[in-house]
Short mmCIF file of N, CA and C in Angstrom, two decimals:
data_model
loop_
_atom_site.label_atom_id
_atom_site.label_comp_id
_atom_site.label_asym_id
_atom_site.label_seq_id
_atom_site.Cartn_x
_atom_site.Cartn_y
_atom_site.Cartn_z
N MET A 13 -20.43 -19.65 -11.43
CA MET A 13 -20.40 -18.30 -11.58
C MET A 13 -19.51 -17.44 -11.28
N GLU A 14 -18.85 -16.63 -12.14
CA GLU A 14 -17.73 -15.98 -11.96
C GLU A 14 -18.22 -14.75 -11.15
N HIS A 15 -17.19 -14.07 -9.99
CA HIS A 15 -17.50 -12.86 -9.26
C HIS A 15 -17.31 -11.85 -10.14
N MET A 16 -18.14 -10.77 -9.81
CA MET A 16 -17.60 -9.69 -9.72
C MET A 16 -16.24 -9.07 -9.38
N PRO A 17 -15.25 -8.36 -10.25
CA PRO A 17 -13.97 -7.83 -9.71
C PRO A 17 -14.19 -6.97 -8.94
N TYR A 18 -13.49 -6.78 -7.55
CA TYR A 18 -13.63 -5.88 -6.74
C TYR A 18 -12.67 -5.08 -6.83
N SER A 19 -13.33 -3.76 -7.30
CA SER A 19 -12.91 -2.75 -8.01
C SER A 19 -12.44 -1.26 -7.24
N GLU A 20 -12.22 -1.29 -5.84
CA GLU A 20 -12.04 0.35 -4.97
C GLU A 20 -11.23 -0.23 -4.24
N ILE A 21 -10.10 0.38 -3.99
CA ILE A 21 -9.21 0.46 -3.51
C ILE A 21 -9.12 1.38 -2.42
N GLN A 22 -9.24 0.55 -1.50
CA GLN A 22 -9.54 1.57 0.30
C GLN A 22 -8.78 0.75 1.21
N LYS A 23 -9.05 1.42 2.42
CA LYS A 23 -8.32 0.88 3.98
C LYS A 23 -9.13 -0.63 3.86
N GLY A 24 -8.23 -2.00 3.93
CA GLY A 24 -8.65 -3.31 4.50
C GLY A 24 -8.85 -3.86 3.02
N THR A 25 -8.15 -3.52 1.75
CA THR A 25 -8.08 -3.91 0.86
C THR A 25 -6.77 -4.74 0.65
N PHE A 26 -6.56 -5.93 -0.28
CA PHE A 26 -5.40 -6.59 -0.74
C PHE A 26 -5.45 -6.35 -1.62
N LEU A 27 -4.13 -6.04 -2.28
CA LEU A 27 -3.74 -5.73 -3.51
C LEU A 27 -2.94 -7.19 -3.76
N ILE A 28 -3.23 -7.64 -4.71
CA ILE A 28 -2.68 -9.04 -5.06
C ILE A 28 -1.83 -8.57 -6.40
N ALA A 29 -0.53 -8.89 -6.40
CA ALA A 29 0.23 -8.83 -7.89
C ALA A 29 -0.07 -9.58 -8.70
N THR A 30 -0.30 -9.04 -9.74
CA THR A 30 -0.30 -9.53 -10.95
C THR A 30 0.86 -10.81 -11.71
N PRO A 31 0.69 -11.53 -12.51
CA PRO A 31 1.96 -12.12 -12.91
C PRO A 31 2.84 -11.29 -13.69
N ASP A 32 2.26 -10.04 -14.34
CA ASP A 32 3.46 -9.03 -14.78
C ASP A 32 4.18 -8.61 -14.05
N ILE A 33 3.72 -8.60 -12.94
CA ILE A 33 5.22 -8.04 -11.76
C ILE A 33 6.04 -9.71 -11.60
N ASP A 34 7.13 -9.70 -12.02
CA ASP A 34 7.68 -10.92 -11.94
C ASP A 34 8.93 -11.02 -11.82
N MET A 35 9.37 -9.91 -10.86
CA MET A 35 10.61 -10.10 -9.90
C MET A 35 10.41 -9.41 -8.89
N GLY A 36 11.48 -9.38 -7.71
CA GLY A 36 11.51 -8.85 -6.54
C GLY A 36 10.46 -8.56 -5.22
N LEU A 37 10.48 -7.85 -4.40
CA LEU A 37 9.44 -8.17 -3.33
C LEU A 37 8.47 -8.42 -3.62
N PHE A 38 7.93 -7.78 -4.88
CA PHE A 38 6.21 -7.40 -5.08
C PHE A 38 6.01 -8.91 -6.04
N PHE A 39 6.88 -9.84 -6.46
CA PHE A 39 6.59 -11.06 -7.13
C PHE A 39 5.44 -11.45 -5.84
N ARG A 40 4.59 -12.10 -6.83
CA ARG A 40 3.38 -12.77 -6.30
C ARG A 40 3.25 -12.51 -4.75
N SER A 41 3.27 -11.07 -4.56
CA SER A 41 2.80 -10.52 -3.11
C SER A 41 1.53 -10.06 -2.84
N VAL A 42 1.15 -10.13 -1.28
CA VAL A 42 -0.16 -9.69 -1.19
C VAL A 42 0.06 -8.81 -0.30
N VAL A 43 -0.32 -7.31 -0.34
CA VAL A 43 0.02 -6.05 0.31
C VAL A 43 -1.56 -5.78 0.74
N LEU A 44 -1.35 -5.87 2.00
CA LEU A 44 -2.73 -5.36 3.18
C LEU A 44 -2.77 -3.88 2.94
N ILE A 45 -3.30 -3.29 2.10
CA ILE A 45 -3.64 -1.42 2.38
C ILE A 45 -3.85 -1.00 3.83
N CYS A 46 -3.23 -0.26 4.72
CA CYS A 46 -3.57 -0.01 5.79
C CYS A 46 -4.26 1.67 5.99
N GLU A 47 -3.87 2.61 5.01
CA GLU A 47 -4.60 3.77 4.58
C GLU A 47 -4.09 4.25 2.98
N HIS A 48 -5.16 4.85 2.65
CA HIS A 48 -5.80 5.10 1.29
C HIS A 48 -6.55 6.53 1.34
N GLY A 49 -5.74 7.22 0.54
CA GLY A 49 -6.58 8.66 0.57
C GLY A 49 -5.78 9.68 -0.76
N ASN A 50 -6.48 10.82 -0.58
CA ASN A 50 -6.08 11.95 -1.80
C ASN A 50 -4.45 11.60 -1.66
N ASN A 51 -3.69 11.62 -0.43
CA ASN A 51 -2.01 12.10 -0.35
C ASN A 51 -1.73 10.72 -0.62
N GLY A 52 -1.97 9.92 -0.86
CA GLY A 52 -1.39 8.57 -0.96
C GLY A 52 -1.85 7.02 -0.57
N SER A 53 -1.16 6.20 -0.64
CA SER A 53 -1.47 4.89 0.19
C SER A 53 -0.04 4.57 1.17
N PHE A 54 -0.78 3.66 1.61
CA PHE A 54 0.32 2.92 2.65
C PHE A 54 -0.38 1.80 2.96
N GLY A 55 0.96 0.29 2.77
CA GLY A 55 0.20 -0.56 2.99
C GLY A 55 1.39 -1.86 3.30
N LEU A 56 0.84 -2.84 3.64
CA LEU A 56 2.27 -3.96 4.11
C LEU A 56 1.95 -5.33 3.33
N VAL A 57 3.41 -5.53 2.95
CA VAL A 57 3.25 -7.17 2.43
C VAL A 57 3.11 -7.63 3.66
N ILE A 58 2.49 -8.97 3.16
CA ILE A 58 1.64 -9.86 4.35
C ILE A 58 2.10 -11.15 4.15
N ASN A 59 2.60 -11.42 2.86
CA ASN A 59 2.89 -12.99 2.69
C ASN A 59 4.44 -13.23 2.21
N LYS A 60 5.14 -12.30 2.73
CA LYS A 60 6.71 -12.81 2.50
C LYS A 60 7.59 -12.60 3.83
N SER A 61 7.52 -14.07 4.18
CA SER A 61 8.31 -14.56 5.42
C SER A 61 9.63 -14.24 5.74
N LEU A 62 10.12 -13.72 6.47
CA LEU A 62 11.40 -13.23 7.06
C LEU A 62 12.30 -14.21 7.98
N ASP A 63 13.44 -14.48 8.12
CA ASP A 63 13.79 -15.44 8.80
C ASP A 63 15.07 -14.34 9.50
N LEU A 64 14.42 -14.01 10.76
CA LEU A 64 15.36 -12.55 11.30
C LEU A 64 15.78 -13.36 12.74
N GLU A 65 16.85 -13.19 13.05
CA GLU A 65 17.40 -12.99 14.71
C GLU A 65 17.24 -11.81 15.53
N LEU A 66 15.93 -11.39 16.06
CA LEU A 66 15.97 -10.16 16.69
C LEU A 66 16.58 -10.09 17.75
N PRO A 67 16.93 -8.89 18.46
CA PRO A 67 17.72 -8.07 19.72
C PRO A 67 16.89 -8.77 20.82
N GLU A 68 17.14 -9.70 21.92
CA GLU A 68 16.17 -9.96 23.23
C GLU A 68 15.47 -8.70 23.66
N GLU A 69 15.91 -7.77 23.53
CA GLU A 69 14.70 -6.59 24.19
C GLU A 69 13.32 -6.24 23.70
N ILE A 70 13.73 -6.75 22.24
CA ILE A 70 12.44 -6.80 20.96
C ILE A 70 11.70 -8.45 21.69
N ILE A 71 12.19 -9.21 21.22
CA ILE A 71 11.73 -10.85 21.58
C ILE A 71 12.61 -11.79 22.30
N ASN A 72 12.44 -12.20 23.35
CA ASN A 72 13.19 -13.06 23.94
C ASN A 72 12.84 -14.67 23.67
N ILE A 73 13.54 -14.98 22.94
CA ILE A 73 12.86 -16.31 21.96
C ILE A 73 12.82 -17.09 23.15
N HIS A 74 13.45 -17.35 24.28
CA HIS A 74 13.36 -18.15 25.42
C HIS A 74 11.88 -18.18 26.06
N HIS A 75 11.46 -16.95 26.18
CA HIS A 75 9.67 -16.69 26.83
C HIS A 75 9.00 -16.22 25.39
N LEU A 76 9.11 -17.05 24.40
CA LEU A 76 8.34 -16.73 23.17
C LEU A 76 7.29 -17.93 23.53
N ALA A 77 6.26 -17.78 23.94
CA ALA A 77 4.92 -18.45 23.91
C ALA A 77 4.03 -18.58 23.05
N ASN A 78 3.68 -17.63 22.08
CA ASN A 78 2.64 -17.30 21.30
C ASN A 78 3.37 -18.13 20.12
N ALA A 79 2.12 -19.27 19.61
CA ALA A 79 3.11 -19.75 18.35
C ALA A 79 2.77 -19.05 17.22
N ARG A 80 1.55 -18.07 17.30
CA ARG A 80 0.90 -17.39 16.74
C ARG A 80 1.89 -16.20 16.02
N VAL A 81 3.00 -16.03 16.03
CA VAL A 81 4.12 -14.82 15.91
C VAL A 81 4.75 -15.17 14.59
N GLY A 82 4.71 -14.41 13.55
CA GLY A 82 5.36 -14.10 12.28
C GLY A 82 6.33 -13.33 12.01
N ILE A 83 7.01 -13.32 11.08
CA ILE A 83 7.79 -12.09 10.87
C ILE A 83 7.89 -11.75 9.26
N ARG A 84 7.41 -10.47 8.86
CA ARG A 84 7.32 -10.18 7.62
C ARG A 84 8.13 -9.53 6.90
N ALA A 85 8.20 -9.37 5.57
CA ALA A 85 8.95 -8.34 4.80
C ALA A 85 7.81 -7.51 4.60
N GLY A 86 7.39 -6.59 5.41
CA GLY A 86 6.52 -5.49 5.12
C GLY A 86 6.69 -4.70 4.10
N GLY A 87 7.73 -4.36 3.21
CA GLY A 87 7.77 -3.63 2.23
C GLY A 87 9.12 -2.96 1.47
N PRO A 88 9.47 -2.47 0.80
CA PRO A 88 11.11 -2.00 0.57
C PRO A 88 11.54 -0.63 1.44
N VAL A 89 10.00 -0.15 2.04
CA VAL A 89 10.57 1.73 2.52
C VAL A 89 10.99 1.15 3.86
N GLN A 90 12.07 1.58 4.45
CA GLN A 90 12.20 1.73 5.95
C GLN A 90 12.34 0.08 6.83
N THR A 91 12.90 -0.38 5.63
CA THR A 91 12.91 -1.99 6.23
C THR A 91 13.73 -2.04 7.61
N ASN A 92 14.08 -1.20 8.41
CA ASN A 92 14.74 -1.15 9.60
C ASN A 92 13.70 -0.86 11.00
N GLN A 93 12.61 -0.42 10.55
CA GLN A 93 11.28 0.16 11.08
C GLN A 93 10.31 -1.23 11.16
N MET A 94 9.62 -1.65 12.87
CA MET A 94 9.09 -2.68 12.60
C MET A 94 7.37 -1.98 12.77
N MET A 95 6.23 -2.66 12.40
CA MET A 95 5.43 -2.42 12.74
C MET A 95 4.51 -3.89 13.02
N LEU A 96 3.35 -3.69 13.54
CA LEU A 96 2.78 -4.73 14.31
C LEU A 96 1.33 -4.64 13.82
N LEU A 97 1.11 -5.73 13.25
CA LEU A 97 -0.53 -6.28 12.79
C LEU A 97 -0.75 -7.51 13.47
N HIS A 98 -1.72 -7.19 13.74
CA HIS A 98 -2.52 -8.07 14.81
C HIS A 98 -3.75 -8.17 15.02
N THR A 99 -4.95 -9.03 16.21
CA THR A 99 -6.00 -8.76 16.39
C THR A 99 -6.39 -8.30 17.76
N ALA A 100 -5.69 -7.98 18.29
CA ALA A 100 -5.99 -7.01 19.74
C ALA A 100 -6.36 -6.22 19.68
N ASP A 101 -8.10 -5.68 20.13
CA ASP A 101 -8.69 -4.45 20.37
C ASP A 101 -8.78 -4.10 21.33
N ASN A 102 -7.79 -4.31 22.31
CA ASN A 102 -7.66 -3.93 23.99
C ASN A 102 -6.83 -2.75 24.01
N ILE A 103 -6.19 -2.21 22.68
CA ILE A 103 -5.40 -0.83 23.07
C ILE A 103 -5.17 0.10 22.10
N PRO A 104 -7.02 0.52 21.93
CA PRO A 104 -7.19 1.58 20.48
C PRO A 104 -6.81 2.81 20.85
N GLN A 105 -6.20 3.10 21.69
CA GLN A 105 -5.46 4.30 21.83
C GLN A 105 -4.20 4.53 20.96
N GLN A 106 -3.68 2.87 20.82
CA GLN A 106 -2.38 2.93 20.69
C GLN A 106 -2.43 2.06 18.79
N THR A 107 -3.61 2.07 18.47
CA THR A 107 -4.07 1.28 17.00
C THR A 107 -4.66 1.77 16.09
N LEU A 108 -4.78 1.39 14.68
CA LEU A 108 -5.48 1.62 13.90
C LEU A 108 -6.23 0.67 13.67
N GLN A 109 -7.68 0.63 13.41
CA GLN A 109 -8.18 -0.41 12.66
C GLN A 109 -7.95 -0.75 11.05
N VAL A 110 -7.76 -1.64 10.40
CA VAL A 110 -7.42 -2.07 9.09
C VAL A 110 -8.65 -2.46 8.26
N CYS A 111 -9.09 -2.90 9.11
CA CYS A 111 -10.34 -4.13 8.58
C CYS A 111 -10.87 -4.61 10.10
N ASP A 112 -12.21 -5.26 9.69
CA ASP A 112 -12.93 -5.79 10.49
C ASP A 112 -11.99 -7.11 11.40
N GLY A 113 -11.46 -6.73 12.72
CA GLY A 113 -10.96 -7.81 13.54
C GLY A 113 -9.12 -7.59 13.12
N VAL A 114 -8.71 -6.39 12.69
CA VAL A 114 -6.90 -6.64 12.21
C VAL A 114 -6.94 -4.91 12.49
N TYR A 115 -5.67 -5.02 13.52
CA TYR A 115 -5.06 -3.61 13.88
C TYR A 115 -3.86 -3.34 13.84
N LEU A 116 -3.47 -2.05 13.48
CA LEU A 116 -2.14 -1.90 13.02
C LEU A 116 -1.64 -1.19 14.53
N GLY A 117 -0.45 -1.54 14.97
CA GLY A 117 0.03 -0.64 16.18
C GLY A 117 0.20 -1.61 17.41
N GLY A 118 0.76 -0.46 18.20
CA GLY A 118 1.01 -1.27 19.69
C GLY A 118 2.28 -1.05 20.02
N ASP A 119 3.15 -1.09 21.34
CA ASP A 119 4.18 -0.61 21.82
C ASP A 119 5.01 -1.86 22.35
N LEU A 120 5.89 -1.86 22.76
CA LEU A 120 7.10 -2.60 22.78
C LEU A 120 5.83 -3.36 24.02
N GLN A 121 5.60 -3.08 24.89
CA GLN A 121 5.32 -3.70 26.31
C GLN A 121 3.98 -4.80 25.86
N PHE A 122 3.40 -3.90 24.89
CA PHE A 122 1.81 -4.65 24.29
C PHE A 122 2.89 -6.10 23.81
N LEU A 123 3.68 -5.69 22.64
CA LEU A 123 4.28 -6.92 22.06
C LEU A 123 4.68 -7.87 22.99
N GLN A 124 5.62 -7.33 23.80
CA GLN A 124 6.15 -8.57 24.76
C GLN A 124 5.20 -9.20 25.58
N GLU A 125 4.03 -8.92 26.10
CA GLU A 125 3.11 -9.58 26.77
C GLU A 125 2.17 -10.49 25.91
N ALA A 126 2.01 -10.31 24.53
CA ALA A 126 1.50 -10.59 23.84
C ALA A 126 2.40 -11.85 23.10
N ILE A 127 3.79 -11.98 23.12
CA ILE A 127 4.07 -13.18 22.72
C ILE A 127 4.69 -14.13 23.69
N THR A 128 4.45 -13.47 24.97
CA THR A 128 4.82 -14.40 26.20
C THR A 128 3.61 -15.04 26.78
N ASP A 129 2.38 -14.65 26.30
CA ASP A 129 1.00 -15.20 26.71
C ASP A 129 0.93 -16.44 25.43
N GLU A 130 0.70 -17.51 25.67
CA GLU A 130 0.43 -18.85 24.87
C GLU A 130 -0.97 -18.77 24.26
N ASN A 131 -2.11 -17.74 24.74
CA ASN A 131 -3.02 -17.72 23.93
C ASN A 131 -2.97 -15.89 23.86
N GLY A 132 -2.13 -15.80 23.52
CA GLY A 132 -1.94 -13.88 22.85
C GLY A 132 -2.54 -13.70 21.27
N PRO A 133 -2.44 -12.90 21.09
CA PRO A 133 -3.01 -13.00 19.71
C PRO A 133 -2.43 -13.09 18.49
N PRO A 134 -2.63 -13.14 17.19
CA PRO A 134 -2.28 -13.66 15.85
C PRO A 134 -1.28 -12.28 16.06
N ILE A 135 0.26 -12.15 15.54
CA ILE A 135 0.80 -10.73 15.19
C ILE A 135 1.96 -11.29 14.17
N HIS A 136 1.90 -10.33 13.30
CA HIS A 136 2.88 -10.09 11.96
C HIS A 136 3.56 -9.30 12.58
N LEU A 137 4.74 -9.51 12.67
CA LEU A 137 5.93 -8.24 13.28
C LEU A 137 6.43 -7.89 11.40
N CYS A 138 6.04 -6.60 11.11
CA CYS A 138 6.28 -6.31 9.27
C CYS A 138 7.53 -5.32 9.50
N PHE A 139 8.52 -5.93 8.92
CA PHE A 139 9.69 -4.93 8.69
C PHE A 139 9.69 -4.17 7.10
N GLY A 140 9.33 -2.83 7.53
CA GLY A 140 9.26 -2.16 6.35
C GLY A 140 7.66 -2.01 5.95
N TYR A 141 7.59 -1.23 5.04
CA TYR A 141 6.27 -0.80 4.52
C TYR A 141 6.23 -0.60 2.88
N ALA A 142 4.97 -0.34 2.24
CA ALA A 142 5.08 -0.12 0.74
C ALA A 142 4.13 1.38 0.64
N GLY A 143 4.74 1.85 -0.10
CA GLY A 143 3.85 3.22 0.02
C GLY A 143 4.12 4.11 -1.20
N TRP A 144 3.27 4.59 -2.08
CA TRP A 144 2.30 5.30 -2.99
C TRP A 144 2.11 6.63 -2.76
N GLY A 145 2.90 7.45 -3.72
CA GLY A 145 2.27 9.01 -4.06
C GLY A 145 0.54 9.34 -4.21
N SER A 146 0.58 10.28 -4.33
CA SER A 146 -0.89 10.68 -4.70
C SER A 146 -1.17 10.51 -5.98
N GLY A 147 -2.02 8.96 -6.35
CA GLY A 147 -2.60 8.76 -7.89
C GLY A 147 -1.53 7.50 -8.17
N GLN A 148 -0.46 7.44 -7.56
CA GLN A 148 0.37 6.06 -7.98
C GLN A 148 -0.39 4.99 -8.04
N LEU A 149 -0.78 4.49 -6.99
CA LEU A 149 -1.48 3.47 -6.78
C LEU A 149 -2.43 3.05 -7.65
N GLU A 150 -3.38 4.34 -7.81
CA GLU A 150 -4.69 4.36 -9.22
C GLU A 150 -4.00 3.59 -10.42
N ARG A 151 -3.09 4.49 -10.80
CA ARG A 151 -1.92 4.16 -11.99
C ARG A 151 -1.58 2.89 -12.25
N GLU A 152 -0.52 2.28 -10.92
CA GLU A 152 -0.52 0.74 -11.15
C GLU A 152 -1.69 -0.11 -11.31
N PHE A 153 -2.80 0.17 -10.56
CA PHE A 153 -3.73 -0.47 -10.98
C PHE A 153 -4.49 -0.86 -12.18
N LEU A 154 -4.85 0.92 -12.40
CA LEU A 154 -5.28 0.77 -14.06
C LEU A 154 -4.13 -0.08 -15.02
N ASP A 155 -3.18 0.20 -15.00
CA ASP A 155 -1.89 -0.53 -15.89
C ASP A 155 -1.90 -2.04 -15.62
N GLY A 156 -2.72 -2.53 -14.85
CA GLY A 156 -2.65 -3.93 -14.70
C GLY A 156 -1.94 -4.84 -13.76
N ASN A 157 -1.00 -4.07 -13.10
CA ASN A 157 0.05 -4.68 -12.00
C ASN A 157 -0.78 -5.03 -10.62
N TRP A 158 -2.06 -5.27 -10.64
CA TRP A 158 -2.71 -5.57 -9.52
C TRP A 158 -3.91 -5.73 -9.65
N PHE A 159 -4.79 -6.65 -8.67
CA PHE A 159 -5.54 -7.00 -8.68
C PHE A 159 -6.20 -6.78 -6.98
N ILE A 160 -7.58 -6.45 -6.98
CA ILE A 160 -7.77 -6.34 -5.29
C ILE A 160 -8.80 -6.97 -5.00
N HIS A 161 -8.93 -7.16 -3.74
CA HIS A 161 -10.05 -8.45 -3.07
C HIS A 161 -10.10 -7.67 -1.78
N PRO A 162 -10.97 -7.97 -1.19
CA PRO A 162 -11.44 -7.23 0.31
C PRO A 162 -10.63 -8.50 1.45
N ALA A 163 -9.89 -7.52 2.17
CA ALA A 163 -9.31 -8.43 3.58
C ALA A 163 -10.04 -8.88 4.58
N THR A 164 -9.61 -10.01 5.05
CA THR A 164 -10.36 -10.62 6.21
C THR A 164 -9.23 -11.10 6.93
N SER A 165 -9.57 -11.00 8.16
CA SER A 165 -8.30 -11.57 9.60
C SER A 165 -8.06 -12.93 9.16
N ARG A 166 -9.13 -13.93 8.72
CA ARG A 166 -9.11 -15.39 8.44
C ARG A 166 -7.66 -15.35 7.73
N GLN A 167 -7.97 -14.30 6.53
CA GLN A 167 -6.98 -14.68 5.39
C GLN A 167 -5.19 -14.31 5.84
N ILE A 168 -5.54 -13.10 6.74
CA ILE A 168 -4.32 -12.60 7.10
C ILE A 168 -3.73 -13.50 8.04
N PHE A 169 -4.17 -14.04 9.18
CA PHE A 169 -3.83 -14.55 10.02
C PHE A 169 -3.77 -16.57 9.96
N ASN A 170 -4.63 -17.04 9.06
CA ASN A 170 -4.38 -17.99 9.06
C ASN A 170 -4.45 -19.00 8.07
N THR A 171 -3.96 -17.83 6.90
CA THR A 171 -3.76 -18.88 5.69
C THR A 171 -2.15 -18.65 5.55
N PRO A 172 -1.13 -19.81 5.67
CA PRO A 172 0.17 -19.94 5.42
C PRO A 172 0.59 -18.86 4.54
N SER A 173 1.48 -18.01 5.02
CA SER A 173 2.07 -16.75 3.76
C SER A 173 2.30 -17.37 2.62
N ASP A 174 3.06 -18.67 2.35
CA ASP A 174 3.59 -19.14 1.38
C ASP A 174 2.64 -19.39 0.13
N LYS A 175 1.05 -19.57 0.70
CA LYS A 175 -0.09 -20.05 0.45
C LYS A 175 -1.16 -19.01 -0.31
N LEU A 176 -1.07 -17.64 0.42
CA LEU A 176 -1.83 -16.48 0.30
C LEU A 176 -2.06 -16.41 -0.97
N TRP A 177 -1.21 -15.77 -1.92
CA TRP A 177 -1.31 -15.42 -3.10
C TRP A 177 -1.97 -16.32 -3.97
N PRO A 178 -1.91 -17.78 -3.93
CA PRO A 178 -2.67 -18.48 -5.02
C PRO A 178 -4.31 -18.84 -4.45
N SER A 179 -4.39 -19.01 -2.84
CA SER A 179 -5.73 -19.20 -2.54
C SER A 179 -6.35 -17.97 -2.66
N LEU A 180 -6.01 -16.73 -2.49
CA LEU A 180 -6.74 -15.57 -2.86
C LEU A 180 -7.14 -15.40 -4.40
N LEU A 181 -6.82 -15.65 -5.43
CA LEU A 181 -6.73 -16.04 -6.74
C LEU A 181 -8.14 -16.75 -7.11
N ARG A 182 -7.90 -18.33 -6.45
CA ARG A 182 -8.68 -19.32 -6.45
C ARG A 182 -10.28 -18.81 -5.89
N GLU A 183 -9.80 -18.28 -4.59
CA GLU A 183 -11.40 -17.79 -4.09
C GLU A 183 -11.94 -16.59 -5.03
N MET A 184 -11.07 -15.84 -5.55
CA MET A 184 -12.27 -14.99 -6.70
C MET A 184 -12.35 -15.61 -8.11
N GLY A 185 -12.32 -16.64 -7.86
CA GLY A 185 -12.59 -17.89 -9.16
C GLY A 185 -12.01 -17.15 -10.65
N GLY A 186 -13.38 -17.68 -11.45
CA GLY A 186 -12.87 -17.58 -13.00
C GLY A 186 -11.48 -17.60 -13.77
N LYS A 187 -11.01 -16.59 -14.16
CA LYS A 187 -10.23 -16.20 -14.94
C LYS A 187 -8.77 -16.10 -13.57
N TYR A 188 -9.28 -15.57 -12.29
CA TYR A 188 -8.30 -15.43 -11.59
C TYR A 188 -7.46 -16.80 -10.56
N ALA A 189 -8.65 -17.99 -10.72
CA ALA A 189 -8.41 -19.08 -10.42
C ALA A 189 -7.46 -19.89 -10.95
N THR A 190 -7.29 -19.61 -12.58
CA THR A 190 -6.64 -20.35 -13.09
C THR A 190 -5.30 -19.49 -13.27
N LEU A 191 -4.83 -18.22 -12.90
CA LEU A 191 -3.76 -17.80 -12.86
C LEU A 191 -3.25 -18.26 -11.56
N SER A 192 -3.82 -18.33 -10.72
CA SER A 192 -3.28 -19.25 -9.13
C SER A 192 -2.68 -20.40 -9.77
N MET A 193 -2.34 -21.12 -11.16
CA MET A 193 -1.85 -22.04 -10.66
C MET A 193 -0.42 -22.17 -11.80
N ILE A 194 -0.38 -20.64 -11.99
CA ILE A 194 0.79 -20.96 -13.36
C ILE A 194 2.08 -21.07 -11.77
N PRO A 195 3.08 -21.67 -12.86
CA PRO A 195 4.39 -21.95 -11.80
C PRO A 195 5.21 -20.81 -11.66
N GLU A 196 5.93 -20.67 -10.61
CA GLU A 196 6.84 -19.52 -10.48
C GLU A 196 7.69 -19.28 -11.38
N ASP A 197 7.99 -20.49 -11.84
CA ASP A 197 9.14 -20.73 -12.70
C ASP A 197 8.53 -20.93 -14.12
N LEU A 198 8.51 -19.94 -15.35
CA LEU A 198 7.63 -20.11 -16.29
C LEU A 198 8.56 -21.16 -17.06
N SER A 199 9.68 -21.38 -17.12
CA SER A 199 10.74 -22.15 -17.78
C SER A 199 10.53 -23.80 -17.77
N VAL A 200 9.77 -23.73 -16.17
CA VAL A 200 9.11 -25.28 -15.99
C VAL A 200 7.99 -25.44 -17.11
N ASN A 201 7.36 -24.59 -17.21
CA ASN A 201 6.00 -24.93 -17.98
C ASN A 201 6.15 -25.76 -19.30
#
């Protein structure tokens, strides 16, 4: 049985790029909506890994004990700004809960403690973000640029970034599952 499509954009929603977005950062991207309201929307691309060397003041690679730290291209806006997406609920005064078990925020001390603890929380260091003005995201959705699906901590932190886009489409079932099998390069088809 085909699932009813999820149709409400809200905090804690995944935006899944449709095949109509065929290039750039949003090609096969999955964006986690962190805020959505009358004034616009803000989200983080969570499935585009980055290979960066960070200054030792931020991450001392010699003290990295937490194997669940990933670096992501969070979006095309303010790419020099780093945001922390994680599962730690112990710093509520520094974080925004995005969905069940997923938090945005934290300071440098939290980051350094989390990465040096082998039992630390999963963390995505997101550089940049995606933003939309009032009504812009709704128009993009109605124009067929995005599918939407509720986000979960499991999908965000346990699914490999390069597998998240097809995995979510398969999970949605029906025509979405079929789209998950489209090759990245259509000339190969």
